[in-house]
Coordinates of C-alpha atoms in Angstrom, one line a residue:
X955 CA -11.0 -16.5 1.2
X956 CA -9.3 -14.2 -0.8
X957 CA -12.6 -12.1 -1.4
X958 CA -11.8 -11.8 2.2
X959 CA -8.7 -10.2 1.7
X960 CA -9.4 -8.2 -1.7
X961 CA -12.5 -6.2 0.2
X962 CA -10.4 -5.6 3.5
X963 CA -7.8 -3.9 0.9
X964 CA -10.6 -2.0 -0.9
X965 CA -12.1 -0.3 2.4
X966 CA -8.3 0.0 3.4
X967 CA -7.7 2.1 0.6
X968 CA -10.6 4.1 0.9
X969 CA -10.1 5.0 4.5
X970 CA -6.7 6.5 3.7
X971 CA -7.7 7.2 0.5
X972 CA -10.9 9.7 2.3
X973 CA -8.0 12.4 3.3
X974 CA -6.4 13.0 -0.1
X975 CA -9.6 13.5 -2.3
X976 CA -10.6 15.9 1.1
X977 CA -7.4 17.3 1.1
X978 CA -8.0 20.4 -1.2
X979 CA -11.0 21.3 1.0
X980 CA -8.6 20.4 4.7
X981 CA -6.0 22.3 3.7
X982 CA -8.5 25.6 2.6
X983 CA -10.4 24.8 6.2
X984 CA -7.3 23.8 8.4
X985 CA -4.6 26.6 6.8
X986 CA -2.1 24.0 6.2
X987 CA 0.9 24.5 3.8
X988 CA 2.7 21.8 1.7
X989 CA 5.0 21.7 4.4
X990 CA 2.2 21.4 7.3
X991 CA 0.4 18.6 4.9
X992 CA 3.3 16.7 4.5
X993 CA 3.8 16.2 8.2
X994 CA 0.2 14.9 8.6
X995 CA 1.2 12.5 6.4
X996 CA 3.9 11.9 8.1
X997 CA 2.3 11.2 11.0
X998 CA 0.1 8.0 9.3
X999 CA 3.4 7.3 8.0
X1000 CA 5.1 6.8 11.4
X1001 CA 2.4 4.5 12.9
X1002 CA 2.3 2.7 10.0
X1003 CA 6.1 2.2 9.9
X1004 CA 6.5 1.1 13.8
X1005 CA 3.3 -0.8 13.4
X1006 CA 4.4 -3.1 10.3
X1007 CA 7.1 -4.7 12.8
X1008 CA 4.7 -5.4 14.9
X1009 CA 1.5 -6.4 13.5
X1010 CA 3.2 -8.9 11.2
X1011 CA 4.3 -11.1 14.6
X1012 CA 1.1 -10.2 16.0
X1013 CA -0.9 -11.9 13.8
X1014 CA 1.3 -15.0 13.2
X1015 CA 0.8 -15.4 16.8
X1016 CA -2.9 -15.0 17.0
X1017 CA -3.6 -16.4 13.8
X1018 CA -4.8 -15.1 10.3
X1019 CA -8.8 -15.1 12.0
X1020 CA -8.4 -12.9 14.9
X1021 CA -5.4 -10.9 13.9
X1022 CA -7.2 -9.7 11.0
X1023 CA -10.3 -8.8 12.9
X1024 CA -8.4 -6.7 15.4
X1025 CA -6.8 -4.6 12.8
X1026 CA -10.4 -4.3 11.1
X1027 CA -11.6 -2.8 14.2
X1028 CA -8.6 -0.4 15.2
X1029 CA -8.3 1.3 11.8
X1030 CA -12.2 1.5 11.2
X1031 CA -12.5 3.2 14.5
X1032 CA -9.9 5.1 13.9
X1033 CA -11.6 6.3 10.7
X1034 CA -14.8 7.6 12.1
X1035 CA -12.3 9.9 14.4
X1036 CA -11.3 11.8 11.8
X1037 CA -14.9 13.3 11.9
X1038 CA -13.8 15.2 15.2
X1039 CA -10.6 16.8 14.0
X1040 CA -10.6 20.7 14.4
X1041 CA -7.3 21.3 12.7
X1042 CA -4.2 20.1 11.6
X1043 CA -3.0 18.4 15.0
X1044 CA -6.2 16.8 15.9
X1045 CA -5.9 15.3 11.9
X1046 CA -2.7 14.6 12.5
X1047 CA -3.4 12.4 15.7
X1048 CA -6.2 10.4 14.2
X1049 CA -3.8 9.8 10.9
X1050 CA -1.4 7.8 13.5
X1051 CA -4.1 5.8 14.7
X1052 CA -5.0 5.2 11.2
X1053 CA -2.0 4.0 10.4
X1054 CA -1.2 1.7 13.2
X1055 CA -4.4 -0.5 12.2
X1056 CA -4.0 -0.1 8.5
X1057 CA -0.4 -2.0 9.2
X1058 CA -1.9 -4.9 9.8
X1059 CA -4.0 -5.3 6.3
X1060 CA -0.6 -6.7 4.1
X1061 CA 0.9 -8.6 6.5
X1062 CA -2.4 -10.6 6.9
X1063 CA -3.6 -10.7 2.9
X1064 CA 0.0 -12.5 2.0
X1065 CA -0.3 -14.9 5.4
X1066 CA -4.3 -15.4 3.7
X1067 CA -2.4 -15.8 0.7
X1068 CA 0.4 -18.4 2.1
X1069 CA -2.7 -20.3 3.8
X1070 CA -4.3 -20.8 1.1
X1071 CA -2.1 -21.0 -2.6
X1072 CA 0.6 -23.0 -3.9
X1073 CA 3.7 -21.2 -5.4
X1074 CA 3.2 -20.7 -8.5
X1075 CA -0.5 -19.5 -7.6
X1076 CA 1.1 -16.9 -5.0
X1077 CA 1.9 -13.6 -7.3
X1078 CA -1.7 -13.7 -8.8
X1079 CA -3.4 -14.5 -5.6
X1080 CA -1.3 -11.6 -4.2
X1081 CA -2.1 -9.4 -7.0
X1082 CA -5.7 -10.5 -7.4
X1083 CA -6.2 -9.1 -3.3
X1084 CA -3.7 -5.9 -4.2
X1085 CA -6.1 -5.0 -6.7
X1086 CA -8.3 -3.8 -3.8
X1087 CA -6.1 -1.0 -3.4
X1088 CA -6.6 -0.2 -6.4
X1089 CA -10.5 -0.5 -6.3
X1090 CA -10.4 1.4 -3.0
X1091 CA -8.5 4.1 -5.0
X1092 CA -10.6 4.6 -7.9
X1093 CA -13.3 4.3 -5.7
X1094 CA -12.7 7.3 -3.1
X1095 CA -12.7 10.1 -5.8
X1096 CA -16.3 9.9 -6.5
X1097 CA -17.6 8.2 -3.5
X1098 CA -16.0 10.8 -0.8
X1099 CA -16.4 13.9 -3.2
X1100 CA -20.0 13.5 -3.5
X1101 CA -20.5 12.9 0.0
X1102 CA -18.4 15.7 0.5
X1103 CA -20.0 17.7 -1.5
X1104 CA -23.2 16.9 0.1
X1105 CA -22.9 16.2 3.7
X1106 CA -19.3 17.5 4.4
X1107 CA -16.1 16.1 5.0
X1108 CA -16.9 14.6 8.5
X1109 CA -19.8 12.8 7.3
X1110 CA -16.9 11.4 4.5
X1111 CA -15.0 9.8 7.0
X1112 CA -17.5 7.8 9.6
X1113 CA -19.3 6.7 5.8
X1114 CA -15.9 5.1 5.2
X1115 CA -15.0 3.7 8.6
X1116 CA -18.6 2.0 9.2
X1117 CA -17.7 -0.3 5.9
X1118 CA -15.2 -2.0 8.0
X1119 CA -17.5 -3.2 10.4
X1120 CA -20.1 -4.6 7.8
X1121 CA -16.5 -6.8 6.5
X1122 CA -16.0 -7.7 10.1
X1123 CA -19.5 -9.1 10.5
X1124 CA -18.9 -11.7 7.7
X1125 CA -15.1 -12.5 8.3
X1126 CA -15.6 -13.7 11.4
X1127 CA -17.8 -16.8 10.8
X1128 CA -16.1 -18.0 7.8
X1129 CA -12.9 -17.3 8.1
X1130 CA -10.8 -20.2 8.6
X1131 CA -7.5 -22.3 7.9
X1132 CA -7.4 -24.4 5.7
X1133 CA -6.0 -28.3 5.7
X1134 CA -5.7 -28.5 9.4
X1135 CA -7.0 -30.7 11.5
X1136 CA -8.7 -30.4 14.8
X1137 CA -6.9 -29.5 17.9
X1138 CA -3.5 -29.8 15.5
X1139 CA -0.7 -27.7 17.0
X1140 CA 0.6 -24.3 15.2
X1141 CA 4.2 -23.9 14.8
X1142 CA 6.0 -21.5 16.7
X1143 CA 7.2 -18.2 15.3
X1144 CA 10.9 -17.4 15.0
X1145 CA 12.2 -14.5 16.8
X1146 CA 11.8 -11.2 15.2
X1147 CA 15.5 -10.6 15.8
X1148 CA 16.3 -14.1 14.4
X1149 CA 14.0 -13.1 11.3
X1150 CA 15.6 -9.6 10.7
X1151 CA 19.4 -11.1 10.3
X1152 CA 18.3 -13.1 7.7
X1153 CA 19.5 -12.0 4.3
X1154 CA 16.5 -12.3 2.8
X1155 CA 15.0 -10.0 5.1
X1156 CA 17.0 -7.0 5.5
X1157 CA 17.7 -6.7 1.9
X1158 CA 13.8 -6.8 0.7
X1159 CA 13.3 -4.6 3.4
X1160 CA 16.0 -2.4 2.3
X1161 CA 14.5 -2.7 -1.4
X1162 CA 11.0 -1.5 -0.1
X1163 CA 12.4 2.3 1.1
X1164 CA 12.6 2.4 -2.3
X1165 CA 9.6 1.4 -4.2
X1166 CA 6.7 1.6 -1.8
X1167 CA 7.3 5.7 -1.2
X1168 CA 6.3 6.3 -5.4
X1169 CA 2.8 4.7 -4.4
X1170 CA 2.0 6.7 -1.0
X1171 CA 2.9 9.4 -3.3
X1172 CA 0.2 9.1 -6.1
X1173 CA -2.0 8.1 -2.9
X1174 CA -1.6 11.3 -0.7
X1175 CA -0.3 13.5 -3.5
X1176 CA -2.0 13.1 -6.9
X1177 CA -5.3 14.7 -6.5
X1178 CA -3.5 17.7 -4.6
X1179 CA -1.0 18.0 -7.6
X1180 CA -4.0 18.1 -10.1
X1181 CA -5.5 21.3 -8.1
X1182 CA -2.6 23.0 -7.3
X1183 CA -0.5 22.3 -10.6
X1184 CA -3.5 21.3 -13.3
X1185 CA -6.0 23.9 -11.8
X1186 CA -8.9 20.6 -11.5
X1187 CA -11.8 21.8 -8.8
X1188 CA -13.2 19.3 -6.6
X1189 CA -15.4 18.1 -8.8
X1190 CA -13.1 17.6 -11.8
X1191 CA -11.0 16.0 -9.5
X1192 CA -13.8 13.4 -8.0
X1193 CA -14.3 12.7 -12.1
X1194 CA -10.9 12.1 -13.3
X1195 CA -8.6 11.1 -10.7
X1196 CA -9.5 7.6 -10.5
X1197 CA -8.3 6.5 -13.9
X1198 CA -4.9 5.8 -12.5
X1199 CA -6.2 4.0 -10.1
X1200 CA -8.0 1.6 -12.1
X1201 CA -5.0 1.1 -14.8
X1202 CA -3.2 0.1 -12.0
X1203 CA -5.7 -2.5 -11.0
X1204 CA -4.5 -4.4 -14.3
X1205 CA -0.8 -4.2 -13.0
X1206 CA -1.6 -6.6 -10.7
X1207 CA -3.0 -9.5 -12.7
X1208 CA -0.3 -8.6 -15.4
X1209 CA 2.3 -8.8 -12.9
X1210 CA 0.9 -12.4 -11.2
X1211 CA 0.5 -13.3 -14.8
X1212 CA 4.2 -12.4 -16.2
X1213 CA 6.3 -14.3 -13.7
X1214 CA 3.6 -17.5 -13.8
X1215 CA 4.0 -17.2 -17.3
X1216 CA 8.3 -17.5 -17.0
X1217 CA 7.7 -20.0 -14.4
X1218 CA 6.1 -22.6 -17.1
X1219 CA 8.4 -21.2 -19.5
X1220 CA 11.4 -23.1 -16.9
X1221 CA 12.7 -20.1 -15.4
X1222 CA 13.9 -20.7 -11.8
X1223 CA 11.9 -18.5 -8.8
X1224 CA 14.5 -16.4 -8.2
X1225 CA 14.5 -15.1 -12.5
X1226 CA 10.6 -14.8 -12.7
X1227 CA 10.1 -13.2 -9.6
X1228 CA 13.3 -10.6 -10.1
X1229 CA 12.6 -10.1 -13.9
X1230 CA 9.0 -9.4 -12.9
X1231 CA 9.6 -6.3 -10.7
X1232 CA 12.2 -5.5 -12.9
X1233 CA 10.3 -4.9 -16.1
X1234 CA 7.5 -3.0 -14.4
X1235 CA 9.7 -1.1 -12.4
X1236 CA 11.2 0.5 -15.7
X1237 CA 7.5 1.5 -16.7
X1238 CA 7.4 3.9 -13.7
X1239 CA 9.8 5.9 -15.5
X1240 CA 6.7 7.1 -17.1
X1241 CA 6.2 9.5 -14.3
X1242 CA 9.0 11.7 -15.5
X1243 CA 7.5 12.8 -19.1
X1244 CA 3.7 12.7 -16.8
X1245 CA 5.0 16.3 -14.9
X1246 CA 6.9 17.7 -18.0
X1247 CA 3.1 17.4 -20.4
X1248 CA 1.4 20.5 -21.6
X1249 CA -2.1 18.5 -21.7
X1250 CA -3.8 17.3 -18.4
X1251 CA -4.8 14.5 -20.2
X1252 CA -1.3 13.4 -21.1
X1253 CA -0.3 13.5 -17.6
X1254 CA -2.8 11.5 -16.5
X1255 CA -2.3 8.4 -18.9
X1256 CA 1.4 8.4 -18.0
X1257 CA 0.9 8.8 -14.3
X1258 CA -1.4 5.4 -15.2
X1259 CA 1.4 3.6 -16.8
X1260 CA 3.6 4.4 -14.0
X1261 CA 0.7 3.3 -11.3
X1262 CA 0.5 -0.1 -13.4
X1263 CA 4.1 -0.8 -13.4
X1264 CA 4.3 -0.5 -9.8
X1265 CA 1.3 -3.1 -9.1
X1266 CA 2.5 -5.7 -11.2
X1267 CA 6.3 -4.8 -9.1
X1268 CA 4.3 -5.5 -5.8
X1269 CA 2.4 -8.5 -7.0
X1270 CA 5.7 -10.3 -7.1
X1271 CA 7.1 -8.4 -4.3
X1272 CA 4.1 -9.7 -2.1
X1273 CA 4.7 -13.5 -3.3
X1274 CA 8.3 -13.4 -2.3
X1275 CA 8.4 -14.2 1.4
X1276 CA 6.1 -17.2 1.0
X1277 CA 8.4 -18.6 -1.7
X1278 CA 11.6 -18.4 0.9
X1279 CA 9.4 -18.6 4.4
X1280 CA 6.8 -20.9 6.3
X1281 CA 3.5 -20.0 6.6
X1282 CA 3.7 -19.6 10.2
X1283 CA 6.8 -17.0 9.4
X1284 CA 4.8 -14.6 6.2
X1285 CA 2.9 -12.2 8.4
X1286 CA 6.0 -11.5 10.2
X1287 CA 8.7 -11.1 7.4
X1288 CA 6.2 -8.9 5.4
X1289 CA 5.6 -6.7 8.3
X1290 CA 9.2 -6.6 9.1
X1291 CA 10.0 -5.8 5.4
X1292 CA 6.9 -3.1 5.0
X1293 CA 9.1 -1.2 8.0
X1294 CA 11.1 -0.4 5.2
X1295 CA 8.5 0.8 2.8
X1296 CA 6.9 3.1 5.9
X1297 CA 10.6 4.0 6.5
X1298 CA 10.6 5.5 2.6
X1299 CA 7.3 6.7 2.9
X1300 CA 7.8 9.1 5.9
X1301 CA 11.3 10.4 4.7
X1302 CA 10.0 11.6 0.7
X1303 CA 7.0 12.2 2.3
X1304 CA 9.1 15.3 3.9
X1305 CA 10.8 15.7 1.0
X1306 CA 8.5 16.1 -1.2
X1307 CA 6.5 18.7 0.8
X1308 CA 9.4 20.8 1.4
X1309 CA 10.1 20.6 -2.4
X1310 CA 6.7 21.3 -3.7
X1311 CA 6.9 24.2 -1.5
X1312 CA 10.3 25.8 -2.7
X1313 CA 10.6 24.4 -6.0
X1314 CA 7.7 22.4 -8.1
X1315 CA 6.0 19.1 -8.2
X1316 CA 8.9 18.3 -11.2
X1317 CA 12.0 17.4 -9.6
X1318 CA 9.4 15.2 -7.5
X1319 CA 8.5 13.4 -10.1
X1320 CA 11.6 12.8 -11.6
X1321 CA 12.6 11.4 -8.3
X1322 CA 9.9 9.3 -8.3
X1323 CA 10.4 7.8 -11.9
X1324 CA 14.0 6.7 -10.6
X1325 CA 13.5 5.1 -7.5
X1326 CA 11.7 1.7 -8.5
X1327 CA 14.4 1.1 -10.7
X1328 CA 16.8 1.5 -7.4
X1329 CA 14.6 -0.8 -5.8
X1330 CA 15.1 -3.6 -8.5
X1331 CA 19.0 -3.1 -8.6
X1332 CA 18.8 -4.1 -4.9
X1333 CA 16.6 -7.3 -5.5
X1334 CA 18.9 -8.9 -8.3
X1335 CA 22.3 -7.6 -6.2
X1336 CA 21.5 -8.4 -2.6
X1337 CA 18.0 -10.3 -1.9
X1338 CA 19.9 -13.6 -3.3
X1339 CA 18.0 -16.8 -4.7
X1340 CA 13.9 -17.1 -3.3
X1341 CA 14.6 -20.9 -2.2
X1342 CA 12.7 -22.1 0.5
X1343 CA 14.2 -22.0 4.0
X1344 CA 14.8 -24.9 6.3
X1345 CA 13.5 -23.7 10.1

């Protein structure tokens, strides 16, 4: 079941993942600036944010089977439209379609997650499915640039989308909920306004504006930043640009690991998941020296260390709301909550275009090597003790 969830993350990733290794050839096709780039971005951002509120209720009312499917379908779909763009507009409408199915993906992973794992199982199940993202990452580079490279960008984009369907054709036969028995009854959800005035929920969705942004950063940005700033061609670019991607893939058994580990050790929930985040949140300050290195290569190992430290955060930020919620209640705190993230990710998404433009990618990194550690002042001053909540 979890396979389930770690390959729906991997083709996630490498549907959104299509644009920015396409990017340098886009932008040269399309005449786009960093300003005109950012707000297709933007645009997935949007339709990601609105979506996360309500995908997350969505599919704790349909259930973890169907809900999942549907949001398979929409994003895939949405995918293979990208082969019809023409310029920046058309790209920019097919981003928002992307992103309103590509919501869906992380509020159904933790509810498979919930399903399916005890407590102290939770932040290395979630981190074990996150690491798709991760694989979807390192993946794209040379998958899309050779396709690229061969049959064009368009081609690219339906290759990508059509692996959604293949995952659809085996989800829906197997997929199913565990320890339930026939014809049992499903609790109700709680009220999406009910949810939201919890403190729980507005303060980890007010910790997310800050820490999810540094990722969709590194996502849309990095392979742009090594042409433009590094001078890497398409190719060296398809070679190299992974390696980030599949440090990070280690941040998320490392972070599962570190706060299972204080948990044996006797620490309460609320330490181990808080000191998690917290220590890998101080590695992403690693992105500040990454921008100020003379040597490509130097960049790139500490834009990894920063990558890693932000998996193992999210490992334990995705095992939060099943330590305080139901399982009928996961899918829609974490979509509410991931409002938050596509809140941060659309504002520095600006931002960093209309830097990049009139200054340099080095303030933007500096920026970005601060902001997780924002995020984690938040969690220990505001999100108050993860003990489970009565209904």
């Amino acid at each position: 079941m979890l396979a389930f969830a770690f390959w729906a993350t991997v083709i996630n990733y490498l549907d959104r993942q299509t644009l920015s290794v396409a990017a340098p050839v886009l932008r040269d096709q399309f005449h786009m600036t960093n300003v005109a780039y950012s707000r297709v971005v933007f645009a997935f951002m949007l339709a990601y944010t609105i979506m996360n509120g309500a995908s997350g209720p969505l599919i704790d009312r349909l259930g973890t089977r169907l809900g999942y499917a549907l949001t398979m379908v929409w994003w895939s779909a949405a995918a293979v439209l990208h082969a019809l763009a023409h310029g920046a507009m058309g790209l920019g409408v097919f981003r928002f379609l992307l992103g309103m199915g590509e919501a869906g993906n992380w509020p159904a992973a933790v509810k498979v997650v919930a399903e399916w794992f005890p407590d102290r199982e939770r932040a290395l199940a979630a981190g074990l499915f996150n690491a798709g993202s991760s694989v979807g990452a390192i993946l794209a580079p040379p998958v899309v640039a050779a396709i690229l490279l061969r049959f064009g960008w368009r081609t690219a984009f339906v290759a990508v989308g059509v692996a959604g369907f293949v995952w659809l054709l085996l989800w829906w036969p197997v997929y199913r909920t565990p320890c339930e028995p026939s014809g049992a009854k499903a609790a109700a959800p709680e009220p999406v306004w009910q949810l939201f005035r919890t403190r729980f929920v507005w303060s980890f969705t007010l910790s997310k504006i800050f820490m999810d942004p540094v990722w969709y950063f590194y996502i849309f940005w990095f392979p742009e930043y090594l042409k433009r700033a590094r001078n890497f061609d398409l190719a060296a670019i398809g070679t190299y640009s992974w390696i980030p991607f599949a440090v990070a893939g280690t941040g998320n058994l490392l972070g599962g690991w570190l706060s299972g580990f204080l948990l044996k050790r006797g620490c309460s929930m609320t330490v181990a998941r808080k000191s998690a985040v917290t220590f890998f949140a101080a590695l992403m300050l690693s992105a500040i020296p990454a921008v100020l290195a003379r040597e490509a290569s130097v960049s790139i190992a500490l834009v990894s260390i920063a990558m890693l430290g932000y998996t193992g955060s999210l490992a334990n930020m995705l095992a939060m709301p099943a330590d305080v919620f139901p399982k009928h209640a996961v899918a829609s705190v974490y979509g509410l909550a991931s409002m938050g993230a596509g809140f941060g990710g659309m504002l520095f998404t600006l931002i960093t275009g209309w830097v990049v433009d009139h200054y340099s990618y080095t303030p933007v990194f500096i920026g970005f090597g601060i902001l997780p550690l924002i995020c984690a002042t938040l969690l220990w001053t505001l999100l108050g003790p993860l003990v489970p909540r009565r209904a």
